[in-house]
PDB file of C-alpha atoms in Angstrom:
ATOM      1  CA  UNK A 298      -6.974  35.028  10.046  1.00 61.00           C
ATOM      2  CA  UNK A 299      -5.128  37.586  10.852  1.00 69.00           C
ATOM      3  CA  UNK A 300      -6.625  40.566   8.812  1.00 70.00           C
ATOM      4  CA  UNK A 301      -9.677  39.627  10.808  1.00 69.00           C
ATOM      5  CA  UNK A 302      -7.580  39.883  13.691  1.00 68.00           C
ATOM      6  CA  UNK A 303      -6.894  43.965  12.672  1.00 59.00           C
ATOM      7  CA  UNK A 304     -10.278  44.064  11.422  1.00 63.00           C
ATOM      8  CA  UNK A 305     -11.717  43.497  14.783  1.00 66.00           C
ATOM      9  CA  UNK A 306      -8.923  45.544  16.813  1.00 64.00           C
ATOM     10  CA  UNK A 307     -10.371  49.187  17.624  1.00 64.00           C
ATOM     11  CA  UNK A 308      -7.916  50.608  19.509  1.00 66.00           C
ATOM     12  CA  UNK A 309      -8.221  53.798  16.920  1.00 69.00           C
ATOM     13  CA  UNK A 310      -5.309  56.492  17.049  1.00 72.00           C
ATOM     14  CA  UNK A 311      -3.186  56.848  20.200  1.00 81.00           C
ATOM     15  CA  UNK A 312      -3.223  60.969  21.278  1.00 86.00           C
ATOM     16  CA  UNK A 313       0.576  61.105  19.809  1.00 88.00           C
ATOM     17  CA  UNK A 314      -0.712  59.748  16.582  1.00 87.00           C
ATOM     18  CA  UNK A 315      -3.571  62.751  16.872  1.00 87.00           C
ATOM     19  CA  UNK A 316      -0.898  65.524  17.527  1.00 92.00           C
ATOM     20  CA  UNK A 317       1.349  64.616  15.053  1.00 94.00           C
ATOM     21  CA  UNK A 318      -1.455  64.814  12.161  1.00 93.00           C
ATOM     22  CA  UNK A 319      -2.388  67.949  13.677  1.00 95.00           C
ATOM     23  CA  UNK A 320       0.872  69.800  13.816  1.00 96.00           C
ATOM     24  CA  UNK A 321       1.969  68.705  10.117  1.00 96.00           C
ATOM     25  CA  UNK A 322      -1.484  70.188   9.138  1.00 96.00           C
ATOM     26  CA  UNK A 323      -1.182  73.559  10.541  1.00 96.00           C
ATOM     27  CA  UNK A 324       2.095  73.428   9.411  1.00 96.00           C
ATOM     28  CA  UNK A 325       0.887  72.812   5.480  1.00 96.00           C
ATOM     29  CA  UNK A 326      -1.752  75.351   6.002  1.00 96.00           C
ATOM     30  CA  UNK A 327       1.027  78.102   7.852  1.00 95.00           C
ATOM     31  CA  UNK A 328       3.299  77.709   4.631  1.00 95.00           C
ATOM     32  CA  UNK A 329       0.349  77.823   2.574  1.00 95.00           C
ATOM     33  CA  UNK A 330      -1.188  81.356   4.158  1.00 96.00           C
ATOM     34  CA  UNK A 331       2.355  82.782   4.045  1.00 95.00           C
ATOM     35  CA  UNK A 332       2.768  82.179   0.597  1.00 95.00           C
ATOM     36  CA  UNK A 333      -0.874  83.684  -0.152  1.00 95.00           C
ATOM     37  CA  UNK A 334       0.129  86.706   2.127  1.00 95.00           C
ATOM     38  CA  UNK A 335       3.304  87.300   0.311  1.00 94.00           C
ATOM     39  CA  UNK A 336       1.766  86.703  -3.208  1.00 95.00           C
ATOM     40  CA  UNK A 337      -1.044  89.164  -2.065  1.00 93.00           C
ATOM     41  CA  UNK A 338       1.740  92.022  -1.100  1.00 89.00           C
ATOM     42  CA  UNK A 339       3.557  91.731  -4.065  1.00 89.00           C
ATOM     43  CA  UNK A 340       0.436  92.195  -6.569  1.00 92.00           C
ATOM     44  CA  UNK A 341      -0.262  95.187  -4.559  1.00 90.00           C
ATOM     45  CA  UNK A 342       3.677  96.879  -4.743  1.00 88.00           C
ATOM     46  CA  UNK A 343       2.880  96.039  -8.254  1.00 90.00           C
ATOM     47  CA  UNK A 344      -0.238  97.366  -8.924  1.00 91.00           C
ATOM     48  CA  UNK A 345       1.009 100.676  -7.330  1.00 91.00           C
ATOM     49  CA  UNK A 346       3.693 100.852  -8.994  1.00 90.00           C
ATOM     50  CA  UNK A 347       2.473 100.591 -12.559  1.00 92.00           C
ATOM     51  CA  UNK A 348      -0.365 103.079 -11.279  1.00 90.00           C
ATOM     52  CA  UNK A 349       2.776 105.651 -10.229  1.00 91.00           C
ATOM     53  CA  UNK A 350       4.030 105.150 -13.662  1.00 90.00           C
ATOM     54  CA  UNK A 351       1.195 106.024 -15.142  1.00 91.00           C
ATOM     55  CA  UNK A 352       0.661 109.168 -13.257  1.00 90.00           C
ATOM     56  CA  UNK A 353       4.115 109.802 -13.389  1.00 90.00           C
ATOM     57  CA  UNK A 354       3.743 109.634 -17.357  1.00 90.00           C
ATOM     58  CA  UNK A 355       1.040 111.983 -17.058  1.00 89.00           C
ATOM     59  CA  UNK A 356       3.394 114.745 -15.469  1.00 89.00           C
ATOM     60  CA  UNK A 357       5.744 114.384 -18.417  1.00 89.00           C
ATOM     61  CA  UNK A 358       2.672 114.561 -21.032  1.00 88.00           C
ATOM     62  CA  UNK A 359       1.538 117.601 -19.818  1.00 87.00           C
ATOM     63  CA  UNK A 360       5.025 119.012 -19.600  1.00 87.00           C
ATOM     64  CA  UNK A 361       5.527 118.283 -23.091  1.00 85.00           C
ATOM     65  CA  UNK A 362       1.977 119.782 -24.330  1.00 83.00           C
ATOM     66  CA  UNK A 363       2.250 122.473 -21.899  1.00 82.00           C
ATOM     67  CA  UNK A 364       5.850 123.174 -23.898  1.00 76.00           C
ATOM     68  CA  UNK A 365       4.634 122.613 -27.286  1.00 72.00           C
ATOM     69  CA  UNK A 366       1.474 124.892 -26.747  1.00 63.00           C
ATOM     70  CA  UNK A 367       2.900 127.303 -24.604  1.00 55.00           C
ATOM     71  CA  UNK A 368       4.404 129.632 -27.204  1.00 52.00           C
ATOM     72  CA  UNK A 369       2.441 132.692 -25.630  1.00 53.00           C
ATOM     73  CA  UNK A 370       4.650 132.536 -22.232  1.00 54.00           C
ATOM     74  CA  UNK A 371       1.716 130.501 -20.516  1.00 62.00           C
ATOM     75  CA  UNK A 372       3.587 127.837 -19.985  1.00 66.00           C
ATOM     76  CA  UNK A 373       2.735 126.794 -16.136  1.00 69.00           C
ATOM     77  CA  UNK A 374      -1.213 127.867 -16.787  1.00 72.00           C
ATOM     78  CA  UNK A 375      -0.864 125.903 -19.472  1.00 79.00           C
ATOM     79  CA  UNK A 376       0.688 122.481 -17.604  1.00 81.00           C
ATOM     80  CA  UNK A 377      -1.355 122.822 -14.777  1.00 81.00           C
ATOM     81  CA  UNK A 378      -4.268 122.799 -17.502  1.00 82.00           C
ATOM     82  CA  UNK A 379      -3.058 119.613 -18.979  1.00 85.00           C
ATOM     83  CA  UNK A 380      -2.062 118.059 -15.260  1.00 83.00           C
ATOM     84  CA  UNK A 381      -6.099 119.119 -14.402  1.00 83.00           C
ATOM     85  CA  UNK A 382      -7.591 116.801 -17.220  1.00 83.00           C
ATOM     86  CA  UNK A 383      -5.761 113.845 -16.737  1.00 83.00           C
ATOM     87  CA  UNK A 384      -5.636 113.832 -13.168  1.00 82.00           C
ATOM     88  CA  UNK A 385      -9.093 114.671 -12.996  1.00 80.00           C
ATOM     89  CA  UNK A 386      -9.472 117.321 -10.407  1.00 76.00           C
ATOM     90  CA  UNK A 387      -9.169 121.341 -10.624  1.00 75.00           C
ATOM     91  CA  UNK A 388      -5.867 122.703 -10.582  1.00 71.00           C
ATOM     92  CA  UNK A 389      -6.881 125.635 -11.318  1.00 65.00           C
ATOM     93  CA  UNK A 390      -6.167 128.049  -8.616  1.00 61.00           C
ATOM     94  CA  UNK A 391      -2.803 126.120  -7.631  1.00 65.00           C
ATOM     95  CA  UNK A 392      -0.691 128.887  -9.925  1.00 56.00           C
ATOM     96  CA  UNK A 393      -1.721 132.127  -7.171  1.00 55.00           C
ATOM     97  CA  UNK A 394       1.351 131.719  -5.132  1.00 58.00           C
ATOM     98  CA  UNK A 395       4.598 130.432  -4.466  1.00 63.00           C
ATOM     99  CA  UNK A 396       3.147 127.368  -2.109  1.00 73.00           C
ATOM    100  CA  UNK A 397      -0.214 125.984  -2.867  1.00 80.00           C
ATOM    101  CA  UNK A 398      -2.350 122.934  -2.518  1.00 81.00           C
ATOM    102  CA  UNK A 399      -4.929 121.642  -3.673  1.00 80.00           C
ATOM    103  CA  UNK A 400      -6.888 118.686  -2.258  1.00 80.00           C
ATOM    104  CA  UNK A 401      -9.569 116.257  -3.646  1.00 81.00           C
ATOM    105  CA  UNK A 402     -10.820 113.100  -2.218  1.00 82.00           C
ATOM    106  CA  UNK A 403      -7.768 111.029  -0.817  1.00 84.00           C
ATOM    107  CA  UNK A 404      -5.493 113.084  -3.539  1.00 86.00           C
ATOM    108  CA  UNK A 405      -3.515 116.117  -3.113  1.00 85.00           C
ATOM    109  CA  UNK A 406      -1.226 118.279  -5.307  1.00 86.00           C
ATOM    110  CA  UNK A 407       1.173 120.365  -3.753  1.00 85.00           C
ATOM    111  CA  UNK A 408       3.274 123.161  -5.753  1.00 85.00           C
ATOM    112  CA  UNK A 409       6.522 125.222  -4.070  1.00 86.00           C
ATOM    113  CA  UNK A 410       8.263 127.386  -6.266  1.00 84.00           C
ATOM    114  CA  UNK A 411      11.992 128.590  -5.342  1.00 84.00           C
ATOM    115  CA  UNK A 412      13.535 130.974  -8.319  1.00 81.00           C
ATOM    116  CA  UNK A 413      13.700 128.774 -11.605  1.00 81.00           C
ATOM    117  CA  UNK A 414      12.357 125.702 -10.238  1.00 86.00           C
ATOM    118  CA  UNK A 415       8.910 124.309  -9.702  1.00 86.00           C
ATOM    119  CA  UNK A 416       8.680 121.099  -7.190  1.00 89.00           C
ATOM    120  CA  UNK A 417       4.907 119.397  -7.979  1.00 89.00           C
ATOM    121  CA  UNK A 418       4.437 116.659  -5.165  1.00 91.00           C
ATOM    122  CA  UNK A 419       1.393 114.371  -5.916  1.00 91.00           C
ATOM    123  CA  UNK A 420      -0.011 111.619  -3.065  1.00 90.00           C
ATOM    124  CA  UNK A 421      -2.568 109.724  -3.500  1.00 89.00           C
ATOM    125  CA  UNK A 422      -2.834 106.307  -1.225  1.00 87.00           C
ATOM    126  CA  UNK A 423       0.631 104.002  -1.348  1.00 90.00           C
ATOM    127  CA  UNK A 424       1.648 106.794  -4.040  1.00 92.00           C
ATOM    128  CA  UNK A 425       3.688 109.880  -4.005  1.00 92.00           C
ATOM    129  CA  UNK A 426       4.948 111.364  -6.752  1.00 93.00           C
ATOM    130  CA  UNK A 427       7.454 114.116  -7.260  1.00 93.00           C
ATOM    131  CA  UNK A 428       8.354 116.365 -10.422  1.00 92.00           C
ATOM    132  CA  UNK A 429      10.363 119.216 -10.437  1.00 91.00           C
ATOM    133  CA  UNK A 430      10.219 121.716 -13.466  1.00 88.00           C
ATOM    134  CA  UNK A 431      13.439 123.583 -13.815  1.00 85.00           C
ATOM    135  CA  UNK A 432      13.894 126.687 -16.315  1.00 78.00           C
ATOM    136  CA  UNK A 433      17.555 128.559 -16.408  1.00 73.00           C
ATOM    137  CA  UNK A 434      19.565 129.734 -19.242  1.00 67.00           C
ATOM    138  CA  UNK A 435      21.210 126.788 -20.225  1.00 65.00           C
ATOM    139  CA  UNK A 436      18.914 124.158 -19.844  1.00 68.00           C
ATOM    140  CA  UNK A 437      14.806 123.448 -19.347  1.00 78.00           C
ATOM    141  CA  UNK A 438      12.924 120.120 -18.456  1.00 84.00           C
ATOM    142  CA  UNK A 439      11.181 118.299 -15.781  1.00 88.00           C
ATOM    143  CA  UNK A 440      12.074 115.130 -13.823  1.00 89.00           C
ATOM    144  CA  UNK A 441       9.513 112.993 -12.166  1.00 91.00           C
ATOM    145  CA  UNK A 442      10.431 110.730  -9.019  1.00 92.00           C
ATOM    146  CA  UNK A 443       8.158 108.216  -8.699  1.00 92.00           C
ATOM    147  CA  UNK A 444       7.731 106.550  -4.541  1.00 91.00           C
ATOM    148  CA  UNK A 445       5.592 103.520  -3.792  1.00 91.00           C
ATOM    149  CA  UNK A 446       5.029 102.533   0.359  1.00 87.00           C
ATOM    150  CA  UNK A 447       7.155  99.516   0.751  1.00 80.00           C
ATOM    151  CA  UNK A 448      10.138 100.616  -1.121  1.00 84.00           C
ATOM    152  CA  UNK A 449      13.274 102.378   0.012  1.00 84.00           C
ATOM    153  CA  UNK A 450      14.199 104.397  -3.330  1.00 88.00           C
ATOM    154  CA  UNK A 451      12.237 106.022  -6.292  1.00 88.00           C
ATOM    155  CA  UNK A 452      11.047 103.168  -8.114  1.00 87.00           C
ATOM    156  CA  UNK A 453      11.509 105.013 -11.429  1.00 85.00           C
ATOM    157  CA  UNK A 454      12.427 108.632 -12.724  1.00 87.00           C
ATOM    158  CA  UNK A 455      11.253 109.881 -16.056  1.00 87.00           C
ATOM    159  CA  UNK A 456      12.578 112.544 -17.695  1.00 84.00           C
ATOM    160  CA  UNK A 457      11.588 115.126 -20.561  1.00 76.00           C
ATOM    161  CA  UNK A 458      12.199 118.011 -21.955  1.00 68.00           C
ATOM    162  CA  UNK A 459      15.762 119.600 -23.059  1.00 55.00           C
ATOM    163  CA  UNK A 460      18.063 118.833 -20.040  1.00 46.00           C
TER     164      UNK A 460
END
């Protein structure tokens, strides 16, 4: 008798009833978008990072040909040569003078010379990547900052040559 009682009641949700559902439900789906967000700007910190490091590594591999094929005193020609192919743009003029840049699509390399060192800056989107090539009579190498948008320091330095 008296589930045909309820069964017959239809009174349906009071508007407090309606509210309530509705706030817990854009609260669920806030949390849930936050967490997406988040997720979203942490694959892309990653991705640029492991794209710096990878560019970054580049810088070091040409070094390091550049120093083991650079017995004829060509060494810079010889690195920018190696930068060139695996950064895939011409380099090629960036070795005229003491400041030079060179620009292609969103990417530019930058070089400034000062006495025994050579400062390379490389940007390219979220990425910005510094190496400095330094030549004196005790020492010779190159150390490569890498800098990701989003982060306050270097997120890695390599390092190569004899320091």
């Amino acid at each position: 008798m008296k589930i045909k009682r309820l069964l017959k009641d239809r009174r349906g949700f009071t508007i407090m009833e309606a509210v309530i559902a509705i706030a817990l439900l854009l609260i669920v789906t806030g949390a849930f978008l936050t967490t997406c967000i988040v997720a979203s700007n942490l694959q892309r910190r990653s991705s640029d990072t492991l794209a710096a490091g990878n560019i970054a590594s580049e810088f070091v591999s040409a070094y390091n040909n550049a120093q083991t094929d650079g017995a004829d005193g060509e060494e810079t020609h010889d690195f920018l040569y190696y930068l060139s192919v695996s950064l895939g743009f011409d380099v090629s003029g960036i070795d005229d003078g003491p400041d030079h840049t060179v620009e292609y699509g969103g990417s530019t390399l930058t070089l400034t010379m000062e006495e025994n060192t050579r400062t390379y800056e490389y940007n390219t989107g979220n990425i910005r990547i510094e190496a400095v090539i330094s030549s004196n009579e005790s020492s010779e190498g190159i150390v490569v900052n890498g800098y990701v948008n989003g982060f306050s320091s270097a997120v890695f330095t390599y390092e190569g040559g004899a320091q």
